[in-house]
Coordinates of C-alpha atoms in Angstrom, one line a residue:
X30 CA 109.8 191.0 104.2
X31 CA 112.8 190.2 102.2
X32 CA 113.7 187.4 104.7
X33 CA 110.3 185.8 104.4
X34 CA 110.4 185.7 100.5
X35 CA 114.0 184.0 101.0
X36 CA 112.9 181.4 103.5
X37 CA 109.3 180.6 101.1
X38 CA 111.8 180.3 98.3
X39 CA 114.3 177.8 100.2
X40 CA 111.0 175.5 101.4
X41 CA 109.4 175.2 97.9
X42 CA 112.8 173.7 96.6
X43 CA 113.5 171.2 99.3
X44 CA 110.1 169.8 99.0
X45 CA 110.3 170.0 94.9
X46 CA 113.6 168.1 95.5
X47 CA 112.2 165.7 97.8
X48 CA 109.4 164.8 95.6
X49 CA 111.6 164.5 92.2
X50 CA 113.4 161.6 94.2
X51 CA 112.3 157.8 93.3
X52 CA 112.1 156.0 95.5
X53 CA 115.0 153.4 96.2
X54 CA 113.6 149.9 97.6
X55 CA 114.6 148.8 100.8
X56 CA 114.3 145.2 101.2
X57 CA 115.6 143.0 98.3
X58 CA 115.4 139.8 100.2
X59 CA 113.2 137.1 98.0
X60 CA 110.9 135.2 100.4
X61 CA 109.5 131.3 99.0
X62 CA 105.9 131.0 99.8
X63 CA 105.1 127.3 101.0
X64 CA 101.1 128.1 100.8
X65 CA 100.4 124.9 98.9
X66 CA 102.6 122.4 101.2
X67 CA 99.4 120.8 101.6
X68 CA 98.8 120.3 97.9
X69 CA 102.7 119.0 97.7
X70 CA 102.1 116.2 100.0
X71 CA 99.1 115.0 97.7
X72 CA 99.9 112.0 95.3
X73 CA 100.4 112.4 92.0
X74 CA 98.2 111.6 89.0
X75 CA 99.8 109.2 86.7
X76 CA 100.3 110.8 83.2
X77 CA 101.2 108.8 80.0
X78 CA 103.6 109.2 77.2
X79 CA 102.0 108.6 74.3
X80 CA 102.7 105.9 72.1
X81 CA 105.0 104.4 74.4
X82 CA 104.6 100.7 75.3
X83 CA 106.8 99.2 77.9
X84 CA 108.2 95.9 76.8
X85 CA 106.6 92.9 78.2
X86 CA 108.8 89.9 79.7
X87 CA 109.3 86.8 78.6
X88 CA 106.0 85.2 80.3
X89 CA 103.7 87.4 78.8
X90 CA 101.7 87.4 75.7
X91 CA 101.6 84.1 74.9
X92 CA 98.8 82.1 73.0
X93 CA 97.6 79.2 70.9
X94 CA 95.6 79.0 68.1
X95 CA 92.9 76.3 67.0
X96 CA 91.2 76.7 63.4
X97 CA 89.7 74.7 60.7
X98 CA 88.4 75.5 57.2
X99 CA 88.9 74.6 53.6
X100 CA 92.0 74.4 50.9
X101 CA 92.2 74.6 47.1
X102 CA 95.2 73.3 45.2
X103 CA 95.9 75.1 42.4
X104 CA 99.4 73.4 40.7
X105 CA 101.3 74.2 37.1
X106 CA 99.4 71.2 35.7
X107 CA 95.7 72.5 36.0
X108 CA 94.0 69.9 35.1
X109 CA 90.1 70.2 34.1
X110 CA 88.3 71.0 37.2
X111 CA 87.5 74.6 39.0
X112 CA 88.4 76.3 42.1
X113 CA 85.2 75.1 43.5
X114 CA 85.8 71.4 42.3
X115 CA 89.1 71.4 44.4
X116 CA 88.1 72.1 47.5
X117 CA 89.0 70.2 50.2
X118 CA 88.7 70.3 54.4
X119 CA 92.2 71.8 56.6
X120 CA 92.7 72.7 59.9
X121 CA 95.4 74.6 61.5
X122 CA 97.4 74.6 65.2
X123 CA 99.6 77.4 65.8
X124 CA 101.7 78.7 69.2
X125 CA 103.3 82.2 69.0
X126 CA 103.9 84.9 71.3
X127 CA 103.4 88.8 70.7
X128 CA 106.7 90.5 70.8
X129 CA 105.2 94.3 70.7
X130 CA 101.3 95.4 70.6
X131 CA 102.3 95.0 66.7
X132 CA 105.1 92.4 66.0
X133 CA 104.5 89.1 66.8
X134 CA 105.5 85.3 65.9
X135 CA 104.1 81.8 65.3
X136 CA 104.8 78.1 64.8
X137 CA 102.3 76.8 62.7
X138 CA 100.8 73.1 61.6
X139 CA 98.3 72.7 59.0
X140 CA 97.6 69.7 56.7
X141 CA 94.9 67.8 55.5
X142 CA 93.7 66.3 51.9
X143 CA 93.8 68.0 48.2
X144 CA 93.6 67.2 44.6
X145 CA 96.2 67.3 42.5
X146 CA 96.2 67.4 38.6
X147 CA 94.9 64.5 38.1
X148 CA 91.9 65.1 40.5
X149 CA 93.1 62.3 43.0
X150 CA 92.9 62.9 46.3
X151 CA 96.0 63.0 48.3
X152 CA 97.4 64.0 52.0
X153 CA 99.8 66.9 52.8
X154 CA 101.3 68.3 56.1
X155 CA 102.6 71.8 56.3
X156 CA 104.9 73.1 58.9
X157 CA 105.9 76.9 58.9
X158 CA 107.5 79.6 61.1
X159 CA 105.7 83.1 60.4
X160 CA 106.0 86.4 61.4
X161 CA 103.0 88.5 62.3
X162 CA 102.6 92.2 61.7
X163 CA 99.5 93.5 63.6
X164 CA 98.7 97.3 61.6
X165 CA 96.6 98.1 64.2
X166 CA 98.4 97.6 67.6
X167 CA 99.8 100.9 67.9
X168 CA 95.9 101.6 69.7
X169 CA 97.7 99.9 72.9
X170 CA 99.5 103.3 73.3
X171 CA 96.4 104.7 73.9
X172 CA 94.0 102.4 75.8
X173 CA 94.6 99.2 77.5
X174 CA 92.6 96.3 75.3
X175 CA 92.0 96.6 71.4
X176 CA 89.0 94.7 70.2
X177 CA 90.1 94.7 66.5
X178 CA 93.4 93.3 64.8
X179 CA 94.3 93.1 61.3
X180 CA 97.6 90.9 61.1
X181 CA 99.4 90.6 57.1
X182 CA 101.8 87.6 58.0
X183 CA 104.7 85.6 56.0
X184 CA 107.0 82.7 57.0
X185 CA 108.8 80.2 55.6
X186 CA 108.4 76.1 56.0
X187 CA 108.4 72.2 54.7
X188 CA 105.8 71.2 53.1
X189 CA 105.0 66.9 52.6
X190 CA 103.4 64.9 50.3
X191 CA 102.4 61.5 52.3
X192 CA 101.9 60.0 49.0
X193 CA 105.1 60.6 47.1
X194 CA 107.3 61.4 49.9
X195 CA 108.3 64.8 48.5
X196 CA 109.5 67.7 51.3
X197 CA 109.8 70.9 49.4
X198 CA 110.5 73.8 50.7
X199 CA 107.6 76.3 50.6
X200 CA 106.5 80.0 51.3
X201 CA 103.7 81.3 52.9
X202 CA 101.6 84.4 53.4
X203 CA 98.6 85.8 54.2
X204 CA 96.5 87.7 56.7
X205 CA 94.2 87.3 59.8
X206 CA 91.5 89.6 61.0
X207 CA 91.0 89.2 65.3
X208 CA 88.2 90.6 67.7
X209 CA 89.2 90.0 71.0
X210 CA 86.1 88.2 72.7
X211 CA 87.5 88.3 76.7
X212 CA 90.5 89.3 78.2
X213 CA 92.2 85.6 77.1
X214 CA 90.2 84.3 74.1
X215 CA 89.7 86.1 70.4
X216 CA 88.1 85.4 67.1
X217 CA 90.0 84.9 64.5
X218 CA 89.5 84.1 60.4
X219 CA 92.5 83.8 57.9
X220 CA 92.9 83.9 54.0
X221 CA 96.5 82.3 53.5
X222 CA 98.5 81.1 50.2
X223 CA 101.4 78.7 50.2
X224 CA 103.8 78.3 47.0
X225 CA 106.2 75.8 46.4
X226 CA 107.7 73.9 43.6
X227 CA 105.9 72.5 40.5
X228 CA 107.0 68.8 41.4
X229 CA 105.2 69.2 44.8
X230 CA 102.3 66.8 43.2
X231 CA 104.7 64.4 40.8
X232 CA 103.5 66.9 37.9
X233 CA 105.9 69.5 36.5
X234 CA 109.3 70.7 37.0
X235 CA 111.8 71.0 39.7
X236 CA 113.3 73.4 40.9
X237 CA 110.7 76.1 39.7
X238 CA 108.0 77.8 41.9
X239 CA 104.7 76.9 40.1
X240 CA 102.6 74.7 43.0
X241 CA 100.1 77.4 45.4
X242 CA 97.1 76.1 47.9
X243 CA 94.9 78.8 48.6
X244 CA 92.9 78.4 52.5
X245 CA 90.0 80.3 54.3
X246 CA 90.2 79.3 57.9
X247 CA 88.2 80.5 61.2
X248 CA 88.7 79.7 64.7
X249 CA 89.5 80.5 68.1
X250 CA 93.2 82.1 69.7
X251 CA 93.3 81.4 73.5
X252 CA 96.3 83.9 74.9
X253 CA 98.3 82.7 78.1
X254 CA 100.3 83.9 80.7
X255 CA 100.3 87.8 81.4
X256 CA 98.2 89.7 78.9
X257 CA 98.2 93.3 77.7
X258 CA 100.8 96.1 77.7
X259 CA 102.0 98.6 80.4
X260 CA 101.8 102.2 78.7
X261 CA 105.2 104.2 79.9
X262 CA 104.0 106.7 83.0
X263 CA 105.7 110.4 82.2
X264 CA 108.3 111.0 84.9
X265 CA 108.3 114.5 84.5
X266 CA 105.6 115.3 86.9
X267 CA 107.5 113.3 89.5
X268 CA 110.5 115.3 88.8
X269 CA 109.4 118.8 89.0
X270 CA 107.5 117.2 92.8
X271 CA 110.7 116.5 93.9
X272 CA 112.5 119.5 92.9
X273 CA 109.2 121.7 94.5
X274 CA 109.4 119.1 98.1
X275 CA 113.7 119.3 97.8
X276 CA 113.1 123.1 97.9
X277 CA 110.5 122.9 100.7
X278 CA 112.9 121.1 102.9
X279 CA 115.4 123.3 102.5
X280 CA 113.0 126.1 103.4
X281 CA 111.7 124.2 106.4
X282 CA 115.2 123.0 107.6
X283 CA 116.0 127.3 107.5
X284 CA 113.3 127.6 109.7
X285 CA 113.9 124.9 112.1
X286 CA 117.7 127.1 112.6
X287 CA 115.9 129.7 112.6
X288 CA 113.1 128.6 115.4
X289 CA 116.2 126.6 116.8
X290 CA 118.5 129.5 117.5
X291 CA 115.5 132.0 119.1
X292 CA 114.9 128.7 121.7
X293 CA 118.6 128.8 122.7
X294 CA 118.2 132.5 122.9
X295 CA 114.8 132.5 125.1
X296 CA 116.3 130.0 127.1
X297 CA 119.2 131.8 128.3
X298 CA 116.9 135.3 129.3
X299 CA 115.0 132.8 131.0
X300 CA 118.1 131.1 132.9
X301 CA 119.0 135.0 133.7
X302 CA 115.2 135.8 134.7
X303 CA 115.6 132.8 137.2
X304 CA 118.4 134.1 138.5
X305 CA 117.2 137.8 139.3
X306 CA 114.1 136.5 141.3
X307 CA 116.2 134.1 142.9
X308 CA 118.9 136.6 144.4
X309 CA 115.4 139.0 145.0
X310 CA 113.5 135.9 146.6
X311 CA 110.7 136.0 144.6
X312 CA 111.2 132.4 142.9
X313 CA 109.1 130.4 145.1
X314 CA 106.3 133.3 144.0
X315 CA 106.8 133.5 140.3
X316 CA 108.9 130.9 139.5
X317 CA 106.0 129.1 138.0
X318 CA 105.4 131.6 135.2
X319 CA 109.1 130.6 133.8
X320 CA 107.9 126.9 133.8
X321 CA 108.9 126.1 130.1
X322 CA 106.9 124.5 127.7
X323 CA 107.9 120.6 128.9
X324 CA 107.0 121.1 132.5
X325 CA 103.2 122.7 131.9
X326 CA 100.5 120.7 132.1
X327 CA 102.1 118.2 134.3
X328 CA 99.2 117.4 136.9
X329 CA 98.5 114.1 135.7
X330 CA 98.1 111.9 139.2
X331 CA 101.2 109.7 140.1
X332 CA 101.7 107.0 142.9
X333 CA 102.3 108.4 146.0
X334 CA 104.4 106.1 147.9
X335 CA 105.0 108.4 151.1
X336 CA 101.8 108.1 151.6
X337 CA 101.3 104.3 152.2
X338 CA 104.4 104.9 154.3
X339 CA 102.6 107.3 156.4
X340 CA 99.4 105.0 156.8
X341 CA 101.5 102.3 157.6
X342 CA 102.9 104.3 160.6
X343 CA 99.6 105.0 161.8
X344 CA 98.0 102.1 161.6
X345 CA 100.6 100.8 163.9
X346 CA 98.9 102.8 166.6
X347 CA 95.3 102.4 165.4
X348 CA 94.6 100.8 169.5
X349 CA 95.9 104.2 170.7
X350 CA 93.1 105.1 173.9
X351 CA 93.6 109.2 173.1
X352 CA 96.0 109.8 176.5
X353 CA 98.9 110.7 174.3
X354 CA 101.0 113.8 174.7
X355 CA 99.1 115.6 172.2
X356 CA 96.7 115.9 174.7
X357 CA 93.5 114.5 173.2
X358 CA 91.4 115.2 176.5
X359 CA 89.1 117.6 176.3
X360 CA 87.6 119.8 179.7
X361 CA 84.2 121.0 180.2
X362 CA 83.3 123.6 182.0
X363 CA 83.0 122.5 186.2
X364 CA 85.6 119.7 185.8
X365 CA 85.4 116.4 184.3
X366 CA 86.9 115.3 180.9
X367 CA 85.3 113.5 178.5
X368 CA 87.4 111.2 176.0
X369 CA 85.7 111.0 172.4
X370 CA 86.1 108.7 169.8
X371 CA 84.2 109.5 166.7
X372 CA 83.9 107.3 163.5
X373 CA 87.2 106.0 161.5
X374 CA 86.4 107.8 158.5
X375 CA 85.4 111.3 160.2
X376 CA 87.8 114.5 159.8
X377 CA 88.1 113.8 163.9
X378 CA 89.2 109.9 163.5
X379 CA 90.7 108.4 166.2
X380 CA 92.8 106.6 163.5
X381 CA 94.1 109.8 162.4
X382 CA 94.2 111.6 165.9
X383 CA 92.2 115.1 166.5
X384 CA 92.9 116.8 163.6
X385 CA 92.1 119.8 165.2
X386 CA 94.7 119.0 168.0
X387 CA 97.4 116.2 166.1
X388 CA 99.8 118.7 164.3
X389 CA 100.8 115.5 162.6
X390 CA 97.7 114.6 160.6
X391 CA 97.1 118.1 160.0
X392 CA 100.3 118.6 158.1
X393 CA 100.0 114.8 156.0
X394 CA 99.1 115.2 153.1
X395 CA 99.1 111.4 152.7
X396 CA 96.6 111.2 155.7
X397 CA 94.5 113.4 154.8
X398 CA 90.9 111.7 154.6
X399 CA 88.8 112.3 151.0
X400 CA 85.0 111.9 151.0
X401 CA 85.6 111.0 154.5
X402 CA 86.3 107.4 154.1
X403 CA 89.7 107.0 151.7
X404 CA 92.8 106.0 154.0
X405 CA 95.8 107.8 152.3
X406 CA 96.4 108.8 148.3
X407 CA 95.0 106.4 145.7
X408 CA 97.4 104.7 143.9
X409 CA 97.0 104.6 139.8
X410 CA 97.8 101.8 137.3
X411 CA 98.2 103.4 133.3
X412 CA 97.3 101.7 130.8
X413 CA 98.3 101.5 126.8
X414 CA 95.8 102.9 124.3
X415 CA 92.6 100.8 123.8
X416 CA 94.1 97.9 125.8
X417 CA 93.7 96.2 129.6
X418 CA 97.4 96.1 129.6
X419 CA 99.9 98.0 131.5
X420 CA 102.0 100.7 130.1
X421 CA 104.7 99.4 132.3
X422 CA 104.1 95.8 134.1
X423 CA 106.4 97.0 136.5
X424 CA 104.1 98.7 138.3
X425 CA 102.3 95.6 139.0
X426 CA 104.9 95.7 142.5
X427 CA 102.3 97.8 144.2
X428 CA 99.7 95.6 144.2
X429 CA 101.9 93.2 146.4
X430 CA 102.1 96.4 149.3
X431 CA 98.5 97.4 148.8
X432 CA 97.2 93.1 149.2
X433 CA 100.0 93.3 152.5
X434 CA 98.8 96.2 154.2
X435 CA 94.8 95.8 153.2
X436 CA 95.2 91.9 154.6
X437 CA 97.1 93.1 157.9
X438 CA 94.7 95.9 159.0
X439 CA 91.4 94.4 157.8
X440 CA 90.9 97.2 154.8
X441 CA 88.6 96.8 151.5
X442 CA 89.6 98.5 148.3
X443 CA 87.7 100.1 145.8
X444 CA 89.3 99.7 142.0
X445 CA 88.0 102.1 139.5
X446 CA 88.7 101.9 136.4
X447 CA 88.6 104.7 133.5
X448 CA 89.1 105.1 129.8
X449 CA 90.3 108.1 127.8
X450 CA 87.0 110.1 126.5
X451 CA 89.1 111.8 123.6
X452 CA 89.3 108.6 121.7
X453 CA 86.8 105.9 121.5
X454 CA 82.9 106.4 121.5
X455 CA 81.0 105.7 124.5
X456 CA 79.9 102.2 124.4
X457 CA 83.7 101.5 124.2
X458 CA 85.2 103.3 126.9
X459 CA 82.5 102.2 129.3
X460 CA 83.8 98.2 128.9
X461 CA 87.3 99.7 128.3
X462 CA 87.1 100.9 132.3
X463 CA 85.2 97.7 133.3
X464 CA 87.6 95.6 132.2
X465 CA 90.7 97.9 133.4
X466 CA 89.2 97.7 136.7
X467 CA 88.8 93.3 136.2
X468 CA 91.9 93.1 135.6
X469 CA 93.4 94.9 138.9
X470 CA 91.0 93.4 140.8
X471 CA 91.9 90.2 139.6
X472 CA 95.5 90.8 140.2
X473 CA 94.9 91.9 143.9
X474 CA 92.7 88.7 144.4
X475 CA 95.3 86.3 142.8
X476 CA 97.4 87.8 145.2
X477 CA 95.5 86.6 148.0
X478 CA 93.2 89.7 148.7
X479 CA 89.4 87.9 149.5
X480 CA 86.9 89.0 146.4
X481 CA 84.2 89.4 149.0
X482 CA 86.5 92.6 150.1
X483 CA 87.0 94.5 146.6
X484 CA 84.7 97.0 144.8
X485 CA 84.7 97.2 141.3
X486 CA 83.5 100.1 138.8
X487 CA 84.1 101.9 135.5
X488 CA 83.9 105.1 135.0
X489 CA 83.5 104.9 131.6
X490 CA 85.6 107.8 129.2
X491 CA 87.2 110.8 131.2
X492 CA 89.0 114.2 130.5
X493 CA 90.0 115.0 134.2
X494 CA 93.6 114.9 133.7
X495 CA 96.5 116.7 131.2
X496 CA 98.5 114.7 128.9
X497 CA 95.1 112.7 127.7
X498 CA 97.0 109.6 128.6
X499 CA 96.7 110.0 132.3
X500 CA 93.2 109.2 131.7
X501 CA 94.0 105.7 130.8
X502 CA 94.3 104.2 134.8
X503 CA 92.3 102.1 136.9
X504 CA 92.6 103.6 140.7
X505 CA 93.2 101.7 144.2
X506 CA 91.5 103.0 147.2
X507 CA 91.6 102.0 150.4
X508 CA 89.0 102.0 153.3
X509 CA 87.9 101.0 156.5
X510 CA 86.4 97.8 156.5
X511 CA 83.4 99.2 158.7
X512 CA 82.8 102.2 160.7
X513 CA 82.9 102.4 164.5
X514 CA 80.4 104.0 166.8
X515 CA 81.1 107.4 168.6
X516 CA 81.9 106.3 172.4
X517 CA 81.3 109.1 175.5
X518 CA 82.7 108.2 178.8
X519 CA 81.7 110.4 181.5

């Protein structure tokens, strides 16, 4: 009893040790998850920065500016007559170019007729450099046209009398409202000032500012070259792309080692596995299930040449009278022997021998008669995707064999022509084959092969062989011209 009490005592503290044990974690390796690759080869969005307007070259942003109006003289010497009394008709030309969405600069021309103190009409011409200040181009940060512009100016410029001949120097000032009618013309209307000295007219004193005219113009601004302003895209998207697809490929290049090193090792058992059956003679059994991945799949057709050698050899002998040593004659019961011949294009041709009898046909494979009529293995002409051209026009050499021996022993040939079915719709890889098959037929009849002796069809889009582009062919057979009569003799 005592032991039992011991041994109780002994289990409950090995399990209340076990359990006051945390648990230590056994795998600290991190592992990247590439879920979204798909969403990293995606474009990008183009973001922004605000406020930021790329500066524009020297061909852009150009325009000209056509305006007329009216102009009041107002000099030191008054003289008796309002503001309304001295108003007279301007007009203005300017050329200037917008530096930024909000500075600017212009050349401009104005002149025209006033009345000086004296209430005489004279003629004046005004040429000044300004420089425009646009309060409200900072919206180009954050669309890409601004209807409205409100554009404080000042410059500096020469301003002549006609009469006198006076050139004073003279400042001016003022501001313009736009609206932007089109992408290349705007409305605009300016209140301006212009001061010079008191002389300007012949009344007053030199050297003294005292001479203003005061105009209220409207016209038209016609803007050339490039227009608008290219808002700065944020790079930092881009960035943090690339850092994300720089990561990916270094995760994708560790599992192409990765992928790359259990290859080399499955290659190697399989050199060994080869090697077992070999030394067991199994490898003519099972060495197809060690095919690797390049050699399955491979039962596309390909040109059989032994096999036009073979049909050559027998149609060498196609007179033969069935007394050969194969022993073609066959005894009936009571004596006698009866020779046969049967049709060409029968399993028992005598163009082929008795098969049952002629070990030699019955081990060609070349020979070997399909649908009873085809002479030998068809011969296949590949063609590139979607085309009537060759894959390689090399192979155009066995059209010169196939015209020789078809000419020689009085054959006709049969060109069908085929399309790939996993590509193209129907109505497409029906002519497709057509013309696959024109264009070998042609080729045999150019080289001397009668038309009258060729057969042409398409058979239109076709899975029947592995890689798809098998399927791409136009195939030769050949036939007997006509078949001949079975003949008994007694």
């Amino acid at each position: 009893m005592t032991k039992r009490i011991i041994f109780i005592f002994a289990a409950l503290c090995s399990l209340q040790a076990r359990a006051s044990v945390r648990p230590a974690q056994a795998d600290t390796v991190r592992y990247t998850s590439f879920t979204d690759a798909a969403e990293l080869l995606q474009p990008v969005q183009p973001t922004h920065l605000d406020g930021v307007i790329l500066p524009m070259r020297g061909s852009g942003n150009w325009f000209v500016g056509i305006a007329g109006g009216s102009t009041a003289f107002l000099g030191t010497l008054l003289g008796c007559e309002d503001l309304f009394g001295r108003i007279e008709t301007s007009y203005s030309l300017a050329v200037g170019k917008w530096f930024t969405p909000s500075v600017g600069a212009r050349i401009n021309y104005s002149g025209s007729r006033f009345k000086d103190a004296r209430l005489s009409t004279q003629r004046y011409h005004y040429v000044h450099a300004d420089l425009l200040w646009n309060v409200l181009g900072r919206g180009y940060a954050r669309q890409e046209q601004v209807r409205w512009g409100l554009v404080p100016f000042a410059g500096i410029g020469l301003l002549h009398h006609a009469t006198n001949g006076h050139n004073p120097f003279a400042v001016s000032y003022g501001v313009q409202g736009q609206y932007r009618i089109s992408r290349r013309v705007s409305a605009v209307a300016e209140l301006s000032g212009t001061t010079t000295f008191q002389d300007f007219d012949g009344y007053g004193r030199a050297n003294r500012l005292g001479d203003h005219m005061l105009s209220l113009t409207a016209g038209f601004t016609f803007h050339i070259g490039k227009t608008g302003w290219k808002r700065a895209v944020d790079a930092a998207p881009y960035i943090r792309r690339s850092e994300r697809l720089a990561e990916y490929v270094d995760f994708l290049s560790e599992e192409n080692r990765r992928y790359a090193g259990r290859h080399d090792c499955d290659r190697r058992t399989l050199a060994e596995l080869k090697k077992i059956l070999e030394i067991e003679g199994l490898l003519d059994a099972y060495g197809h299930i060690l095919q690797e991945d390049g050699e399955v799949g491979k039962d596309y057709p390909v040109n059989n040449y032994s096999g036009l050698n073979s049909l050559r050899a027998r149609l060498k002998n196609r007179q033969w009278d069935g007394t050969s040593p194969l022993d073609t004659t066959e005894v009936r019961p009571g004596g006698g022997s009866v020779s046969v011949r049967v049709e060409a294009g029968s399993a028992n041709s005598r163009y082929g021998c008795n098969a049952r009898r002629d070990s030699l046909t019955a081990d060609s494979v070349a020979f070997r008669p399909a649908g009873g009529e085809c002479i030998g293995a068809p011969v296949y002409f590949f063609f590139s995707l979607n085309t009537a051209r060759l894959t390689d026009p090399s192979q155009l050499v066995n059209l010169d064999e196939l015209v020789r021996v078809a000419t020689k022993y009085g054959l006709t040939v049969k060109v069908t022509g085929a399309a790939d079915s996993a590509t193209g719709t129907v109505g497409i890889n029906d002519a497709l084959s057509v013309s696959r098959a024109d264009y070998i037929a042609s080729e045999l009849n150019k080289r001397g092969l009668p038309s009258d002796r060729i057969t042409k069809t398409g058979e239109g889009g076709i899975s029947d062989y592995v890689p798809t582009e098998a399927n791409r062919h136009s195939k030769v057979e050949l036939f007997f011209d006509k078949l001949e009569k079975t003949e008994i003799h007694p």
